[in-house]
CSV table of C-alpha atoms and ligand atoms in Angstrom, one decimal:
chain,number,residue,atom,x,y,z
A,1,MET,CA,16.9,-21.5,-31.6
A,2,ALA,CA,14.1,-23.7,-32.1
A,3,THR,CA,12.8,-24.3,-35.8
A,4,ALA,CA,9.0,-23.8,-34.0
A,5,GLU,CA,10.4,-20.4,-32.4
A,6,MET,CA,12.1,-19.5,-35.8
A,7,GLY,CA,8.8,-20.1,-37.4
A,8,PHE,CA,6.8,-17.9,-35.1
A,9,LEU,CA,9.1,-15.2,-35.7
A,10,HIS,CA,9.2,-15.5,-39.3
A,11,ASN,CA,5.2,-15.8,-38.9
A,12,GLN,CA,5.1,-12.2,-36.7
A,13,LEU,CA,7.5,-10.5,-39.2
A,14,GLU,CA,5.0,-11.1,-41.5
A,15,GLU,CA,2.2,-9.8,-39.8
A,16,ARG,CA,4.0,-6.4,-39.2
A,17,LYS,CA,4.6,-6.3,-42.8
A,18,ARG,CA,0.8,-6.6,-43.9
A,19,ARG,CA,0.2,-4.2,-40.9
A,20,LEU,CA,2.7,-1.7,-42.4
A,21,GLU,CA,1.5,-1.7,-45.8
A,22,THR,CA,-2.0,-1.5,-45.0
A,23,VAL,CA,-1.1,1.7,-42.5
A,24,ILE,CA,1.2,3.0,-45.7
A,25,GLN,CA,-1.6,2.4,-48.4
A,26,ALA,CA,-3.7,4.3,-46.2
A,27,SER,CA,-1.9,7.0,-45.3
A,28,PRO,CA,2.1,7.0,-46.5
A,29,ASN,CA,4.2,8.3,-43.6
A,30,ASP,CA,8.2,8.0,-43.5
A,31,ALA,CA,8.2,6.5,-39.7
A,32,ALA,CA,5.9,3.7,-41.0
A,33,GLU,CA,8.1,3.0,-44.5
A,34,ALA,CA,11.4,3.2,-42.2
A,35,LEU,CA,9.8,0.3,-39.8
A,36,LEU,CA,8.7,-1.6,-43.1
A,37,ARG,CA,12.1,-1.3,-44.6
A,38,GLU,CA,13.3,-2.5,-41.1
A,39,VAL,CA,10.9,-5.6,-41.4
A,40,ASP,CA,12.1,-6.4,-45.1
A,41,ASP,CA,15.5,-6.0,-43.7
A,42,ALA,CA,14.9,-9.1,-41.2
A,43,LEU,CA,13.0,-11.2,-43.8
A,44,ASP,CA,15.9,-11.2,-46.1
A,45,ARG,CA,18.4,-12.1,-42.9
A,46,PHE,CA,16.1,-14.9,-42.3
A,47,ALA,CA,16.3,-15.8,-46.1
A,48,SER,CA,20.0,-15.4,-46.0
A,49,GLY,CA,20.3,-17.5,-42.7
A,50,THR,CA,22.1,-14.7,-40.3
A,51,TYR,CA,18.6,-13.9,-38.8
A,52,GLY,CA,18.9,-13.8,-35.0
A,53,LEU,CA,22.5,-12.8,-35.1
A,54,CYS,CA,23.5,-9.9,-33.6
A,55,GLU,CA,25.1,-7.5,-36.3
A,56,THR,CA,28.1,-6.4,-34.6
A,57,CYS,CA,29.6,-9.7,-32.8
A,58,HIS,CA,27.7,-12.2,-34.9
A,59,ASP,CA,26.6,-14.4,-32.2
A,60,SER,CA,23.1,-15.0,-31.0
A,61,VAL,CA,20.9,-12.1,-30.0
A,62,GLU,CA,19.5,-13.4,-26.7
A,63,ARG,CA,16.4,-15.9,-27.2
A,64,ASP,CA,13.8,-13.9,-25.2
A,65,ARG,CA,14.8,-10.8,-26.4
A,66,LEU,CA,14.3,-11.5,-29.9
A,67,LEU,CA,10.8,-13.7,-29.1
A,68,ALA,CA,9.9,-10.0,-27.4
A,69,ASP,CA,11.0,-7.7,-30.1
A,70,PRO,CA,11.5,-10.0,-33.7
A,71,LEU,CA,13.2,-6.7,-35.1
A,72,THR,CA,16.3,-7.2,-32.6
A,73,ARG,CA,19.5,-6.5,-34.5
A,74,TYR,CA,22.0,-6.2,-31.5
A,75,CYS,CA,23.3,-8.6,-28.5
A,76,LEU,CA,22.8,-6.9,-25.0
A,77,ASP,CA,26.6,-6.3,-25.4
A,78,HIS,CA,26.2,-4.5,-28.3
A,79,LEU,CA,23.0,-1.9,-28.3
A,80,THR,CA,23.8,1.5,-29.8
A,81,ARG,CA,24.0,4.5,-27.8
A,82,HIS,CA,20.3,5.3,-28.6
A,83,GLN,CA,19.4,1.7,-27.6
A,84,ARG,CA,21.3,1.9,-24.6
A,85,ALA,CA,20.1,5.0,-23.3
A,86,ALA,CA,16.3,3.9,-24.3
A,87,LEU,CA,17.1,0.6,-22.2
A,88,GLN,CA,18.5,2.3,-18.9
A,89,ARG,CA,15.5,4.6,-19.2
A,90,ASP,CA,13.2,1.5,-18.9
A,91,LEU,CA,15.3,-0.2,-16.2
A,92,ASP,CA,14.8,3.0,-14.3
A,93,LEU,CA,11.1,3.4,-14.8
A,94,ALA,CA,10.5,-0.6,-14.0
A,95,SER,CA,13.2,-0.1,-10.8
A,96,GLU,CA,10.9,2.9,-9.3
A,97,LEU,CA,7.5,0.9,-10.2
A,98,GLN,CA,9.0,-2.4,-8.2
A,99,ARG,CA,10.4,-0.1,-5.6
A,100,GLY,CA,6.7,1.6,-5.0
A,101,LEU,CA,5.2,-2.1,-5.0
A,102,LEU,CA,6.9,-3.2,-1.8
A,103,PRO,CA,5.0,-3.6,1.4
A,104,PRO,CA,5.6,-1.3,4.4
A,105,ALA,CA,8.7,-2.1,5.9
A,106,ASP,CA,8.5,-3.6,9.6
A,107,LEU,CA,4.6,-4.0,9.4
A,108,LYS,CA,2.6,-5.3,12.4
A,109,VAL,CA,-0.9,-6.5,12.1
A,110,ASP,CA,-3.1,-8.8,14.0
A,111,GLY,CA,-0.7,-10.3,16.5
A,112,TRP,CA,2.1,-11.1,13.9
A,113,GLU,CA,5.2,-8.8,13.4
A,114,THR,CA,7.3,-8.8,10.0
A,115,SER,CA,10.6,-7.5,8.6
A,116,TYR,CA,12.0,-7.7,5.1
A,117,HIS,CA,14.9,-6.9,3.1
A,118,TYR,CA,14.9,-6.7,-0.6
A,119,ALA,CA,18.1,-5.9,-2.6
A,120,PRO,CA,18.2,-6.1,-6.3
A,121,LEU,CA,21.7,-7.1,-7.9
A,122,GLY,CA,20.9,-4.8,-10.8
A,123,PRO,CA,18.4,-1.6,-10.9
A,124,VAL,CA,15.3,-4.1,-11.3
A,125,SER,CA,14.9,-7.7,-9.7
A,126,GLY,CA,12.8,-10.9,-10.5
A,127,ASP,CA,12.2,-11.3,-6.8
A,128,TYR,CA,9.0,-10.6,-5.2
A,129,CYS,CA,8.2,-9.8,-1.6
A,130,ASP,CA,4.6,-8.9,-0.3
A,131,LEU,CA,2.5,-8.7,2.6
A,132,TYR,CA,-0.9,-7.5,2.4
A,133,PRO,CA,-3.3,-7.9,5.3
A,134,ALA,CA,-6.7,-8.6,4.3
A,135,GLY,CA,-10.1,-10.1,5.9
A,136,GLY,CA,-8.3,-10.7,9.7
A,137,GLN,CA,-5.8,-12.6,7.9
A,138,LEU,CA,-1.9,-11.3,7.0
A,139,PHE,CA,-1.2,-12.8,3.4
A,140,PHE,CA,2.5,-13.0,2.5
A,141,ILE,CA,4.6,-13.8,-0.5
A,142,LEU,CA,8.1,-14.6,-1.6
A,143,GLY,CA,9.3,-15.5,-4.7
A,144,ASP,CA,11.7,-15.7,-7.7
A,145,VAL,CA,10.7,-15.0,-11.3
A,146,SER,CA,12.7,-16.6,-14.0
A,147,GLY,CA,14.8,-14.4,-16.3
A,148,LYS,CA,16.7,-11.3,-15.7
A,149,GLY,CA,15.8,-7.5,-16.0
A,150,VAL,CA,13.0,-5.7,-17.5
A,151,ALA,CA,11.0,-8.6,-18.5
A,152,ALA,CA,11.5,-10.6,-15.2
A,153,SER,CA,10.5,-7.4,-13.2
A,154,MET,CA,7.4,-7.2,-15.3
A,155,ARG,CA,6.3,-10.5,-14.6
A,156,MET,CA,6.7,-9.9,-10.9
A,157,THR,CA,4.8,-6.5,-11.0
A,158,GLN,CA,2.0,-8.8,-13.0
A,159,LEU,CA,1.9,-11.2,-10.4
A,160,HIS,CA,1.9,-8.8,-7.4
A,161,ALA,CA,-1.5,-7.2,-8.9
A,162,LEU,CA,-2.9,-10.6,-9.4
A,163,PHE,CA,-2.3,-12.1,-6.1
A,164,ARG,CA,-3.5,-8.7,-4.5
A,165,SER,CA,-7.0,-8.6,-7.0
A,166,LEU,CA,-7.8,-12.4,-6.1
A,167,ILE,CA,-7.1,-11.6,-2.4
A,168,GLY,CA,-9.5,-8.9,-2.7
A,169,MET,CA,-12.0,-11.1,-3.8
A,170,GLY,CA,-11.8,-13.2,-0.8
A,171,LEU,CA,-11.0,-16.5,-2.6
A,172,PRO,CA,-9.3,-19.3,-0.8
A,173,LEU,CA,-5.9,-19.5,-0.9
A,174,VAL,CA,-5.6,-22.6,-2.8
A,175,GLU,CA,-7.9,-21.2,-5.5
A,176,ILE,CA,-5.9,-17.9,-5.6
A,177,VAL,CA,-2.7,-20.4,-6.4
A,178,GLU,CA,-4.5,-22.5,-8.8
A,179,HIS,CA,-5.5,-19.6,-10.6
A,180,ILE,CA,-2.4,-17.9,-11.1
A,181,ASN,CA,-0.5,-21.1,-12.1
A,182,ARG,CA,-3.0,-21.5,-14.8
A,183,PHE,CA,-2.6,-17.3,-15.7
A,184,LEU,CA,1.0,-17.6,-15.9
A,185,CYS,CA,0.6,-21.0,-18.2
A,186,ASP,CA,-1.7,-19.5,-20.4
A,187,SER,CA,-0.1,-16.1,-20.7
A,188,GLY,CA,3.7,-16.6,-20.7
A,189,LEU,CA,6.3,-18.4,-22.7
A,190,ALA,CA,7.5,-21.7,-21.7
A,191,GLY,CA,10.3,-21.3,-19.7
A,192,GLN,CA,8.9,-18.2,-17.8
A,193,TYR,CA,7.7,-19.3,-14.3
A,194,ALA,CA,7.8,-18.2,-10.9
A,195,THR,CA,9.1,-20.3,-7.8
A,196,LEU,CA,7.4,-19.3,-4.9
A,197,VAL,CA,6.0,-19.6,-1.4
A,198,CYS,CA,2.5,-17.7,-0.1
A,199,GLY,CA,0.4,-18.4,2.8
A,200,SER,CA,-2.0,-16.6,5.4
A,201,ALA,CA,-1.6,-15.9,8.9
A,202,HIS,CA,-4.4,-16.1,11.1
A,203,THR,CA,-4.7,-14.1,14.2
A,204,GLY,CA,-4.7,-17.3,16.8
A,205,GLY,CA,-1.5,-18.4,15.4
A,206,ALA,CA,-3.1,-20.7,12.5
A,207,VAL,CA,-0.8,-20.6,9.5
A,208,GLU,CA,-1.9,-22.0,6.0
A,209,ILE,CA,1.0,-22.3,3.6
A,210,PHE,CA,2.1,-23.3,0.1
A,211,ASN,CA,5.3,-24.2,-1.4
A,212,ALA,CA,5.4,-23.9,-5.5
A,213,GLY,CA,9.1,-24.9,-6.2
A,214,HIS,CA,10.7,-22.8,-4.0
A,215,LEU,CA,13.4,-22.9,-1.3
A,216,PRO,CA,12.4,-24.4,2.0
A,217,VAL,CA,10.6,-22.2,4.5
A,218,ILE,CA,12.2,-22.2,7.9
A,219,VAL,CA,9.7,-22.4,10.6
A,220,VAL,CA,10.8,-22.2,14.1
A,221,GLU,CA,8.6,-23.7,16.8
A,222,GLN,CA,9.4,-23.3,20.2
A,223,GLY,CA,13.1,-23.1,19.6
A,224,ASN,CA,13.2,-26.4,17.3
A,225,VAL,CA,13.8,-25.6,13.4
A,226,ARG,CA,12.2,-27.6,10.8
A,227,LEU,CA,12.2,-27.1,6.9
A,228,LEU,CA,9.1,-27.0,5.3
A,229,GLU,CA,10.1,-28.2,1.7
A,230,SER,CA,8.2,-27.2,-1.7
A,231,THR,CA,5.7,-30.0,-2.2
A,232,ALA,CA,4.8,-28.8,-5.7
A,233,PHE,CA,5.8,-27.7,-8.9
A,234,PRO,CA,6.9,-23.9,-9.8
A,235,LEU,CA,3.7,-21.6,-10.8
A,236,GLY,CA,3.4,-21.7,-14.4
A,237,MET,CA,5.1,-24.8,-15.4
A,238,PHE,CA,2.4,-27.5,-15.2
A,239,ARG,CA,-1.3,-25.9,-16.4
A,240,GLU,CA,-3.1,-28.8,-14.6
A,241,ALA,CA,-0.8,-29.0,-11.5
A,242,SER,CA,-2.4,-29.3,-8.0
A,243,PHE,CA,-1.1,-27.5,-5.0
A,244,THR,CA,-1.5,-28.6,-1.4
A,245,ALA,CA,-1.0,-26.3,1.6
A,246,ALA,CA,0.8,-27.3,4.8
A,247,ARG,CA,-1.2,-25.9,7.9
A,248,LEU,CA,0.8,-24.8,10.9
A,249,GLN,CA,-0.1,-23.6,14.7
A,250,LEU,CA,2.2,-21.3,15.8
A,251,CYS,CA,2.7,-20.3,19.2
A,252,PRO,CA,4.0,-16.7,20.6
A,253,GLY,CA,7.5,-16.1,19.6
A,254,ASP,CA,7.3,-19.0,17.0
A,255,MET,CA,8.5,-17.5,13.7
A,256,LEU,CA,8.4,-18.3,9.4
A,257,PHE,CA,11.7,-17.4,7.8
A,258,LEU,CA,11.6,-17.1,4.0
A,259,PHE,CA,14.0,-16.3,1.4
A,260,THR,CA,15.8,-16.3,-2.4
A,261,ASP,CA,18.4,-18.3,-3.8
A,262,GLY,CA,20.6,-14.9,-3.8
A,263,VAL,CA,20.7,-16.1,-0.2
A,264,SER,CA,21.3,-19.7,0.0
A,265,GLU,CA,23.7,-19.9,-2.7
A,266,ALA,CA,25.8,-16.9,-2.1
A,267,GLU,CA,29.3,-17.8,-2.7
A,268,GLY,CA,32.2,-17.1,0.1
A,269,ASP,CA,35.8,-18.8,0.3
A,270,GLY,CA,34.2,-21.7,2.1
A,271,GLY,CA,31.9,-22.5,-0.9
A,272,GLU,CA,28.0,-21.8,-0.8
A,273,TYR,CA,26.2,-20.2,1.9
A,274,GLY,CA,23.5,-22.7,2.0
A,275,VAL,CA,20.2,-23.3,3.6
A,276,GLU,CA,21.6,-25.1,6.8
A,277,ARG,CA,23.4,-22.2,7.7
A,278,VAL,CA,20.5,-20.0,7.2
A,279,ALA,CA,18.5,-22.4,9.6
A,280,GLY,CA,21.2,-22.4,12.2
A,281,LEU,CA,21.4,-18.9,12.3
A,282,VAL,CA,17.5,-18.3,12.2
A,283,SER,CA,16.6,-20.9,15.2
A,284,ARG,CA,19.5,-19.1,17.3
A,285,GLN,CA,17.5,-15.8,17.1
A,286,THR,CA,14.2,-16.9,17.7
A,287,PRO,CA,13.9,-14.5,20.6
A,288,CYS,CA,14.9,-11.5,18.9
A,289,ARG,CA,12.4,-9.5,16.8
A,290,ALA,CA,12.0,-9.9,13.5
A,291,ALA,CA,13.7,-6.8,12.4
A,292,GLU,CA,16.8,-8.3,14.0
A,293,VAL,CA,16.5,-11.4,13.1
A,294,ILE,CA,17.2,-10.0,9.4
A,295,ALA,CA,19.8,-7.7,10.2
A,296,THR,CA,21.9,-10.8,11.7
A,297,CYS,CA,21.5,-12.9,8.8
A,298,LEU,CA,22.3,-10.1,6.5
A,299,GLU,CA,25.5,-9.1,8.7
A,300,ASP,CA,26.3,-13.1,8.6
A,301,LEU,CA,25.9,-12.9,5.0
A,302,ARG,CA,27.8,-10.2,4.4
A,303,GLY,CA,30.5,-11.6,6.6
A,304,PHE,CA,30.6,-14.8,4.7
A,305,ALA,CA,30.6,-13.2,1.1
A,306,GLY,CA,33.1,-10.7,2.1
A,307,SER,CA,34.7,-8.8,-1.3
A,308,ALA,CA,32.9,-11.5,-3.5
A,309,PRO,CA,30.8,-9.8,-5.6
A,310,GLY,CA,26.8,-11.0,-5.4
A,311,VAL,CA,25.7,-13.1,-8.3
A,312,ASP,CA,21.7,-12.4,-7.5
A,313,ASP,CA,19.0,-10.4,-5.9
A,314,VAL,CA,18.9,-11.5,-2.3
A,315,THR,CA,15.3,-11.3,-0.4
A,316,LEU,CA,14.6,-12.2,3.1
A,317,LEU,CA,11.4,-12.1,4.6
A,318,ALA,CA,10.8,-13.2,8.6
A,319,ILE,CA,7.2,-13.2,10.1
A,320,ARG,CA,6.9,-14.0,13.8
A,321,HIS,CA,3.9,-14.8,15.7
A,322,ALA,CA,4.0,-11.9,18.5
A,323,ALA,CA,1.2,-12.6,20.7
B,401,ZN,ZN1,26.9,-8.6,-30.3
């Protein structure tokens, strides 16, 4: 752990100690006194140089968990039964919350036909997928929040709320992206960012699209496939970064296909699945409906990965100009 982070954690512990002492002075109670003993123990561990080490295996406690709660004493592998049950309840709740945020399946709106597949590896996911019709446009977002578990999933729900609120205010998409980038820089810890593609599709086929550090978007125009690569940084990395949209004019039958690295980095006997394989598959499926393209891709991915266990969340989104 870096010196600056250790300094931050020490200050956090002292701040908690002061707060607890004030509370206990005003109204003594067992719960506050037990917490004060925990804080004092943590400060003792600081003094003896064992702070941040798991009390069972003596390996380092996960950095993000310690920064989130300076009183963390066990690594994830050595939680007490009570802590494990509490974590499971949090995961279940976060999972339910995430499921509730997903857009309707097979949404059709304003001449666009969509389909997506969202499959977290564990109970919760840092993957993010949303479709939101507003002001005569269809907004679409697909991304991947750094980190894992409850923290990443909460960050994903935060992004969801930010996008929907700012879209609802009628701001131009470029301003929305820049605002969210700054919000993430200001509110998060360094190292917490999101790679993401977002765009808006207009009834006549015009599409504005931003790729912020994410995998390429597969664009199929008149049967020809091309990759729309990222031209910017992930959101939440550089506060003053600027973002430029790509503009497309899609014809009926043309398609956008978005995916997360759980797809392109899936492992099979022949190595990695890869972006090219996704692109080839999608280009051969364009006469099909969005839902059929997603189904074919999933079938191919499953065939490729075989019995190899998945290593990441898998999210796919197809958006087809229907008329
Ligand atoms: Zn441990």
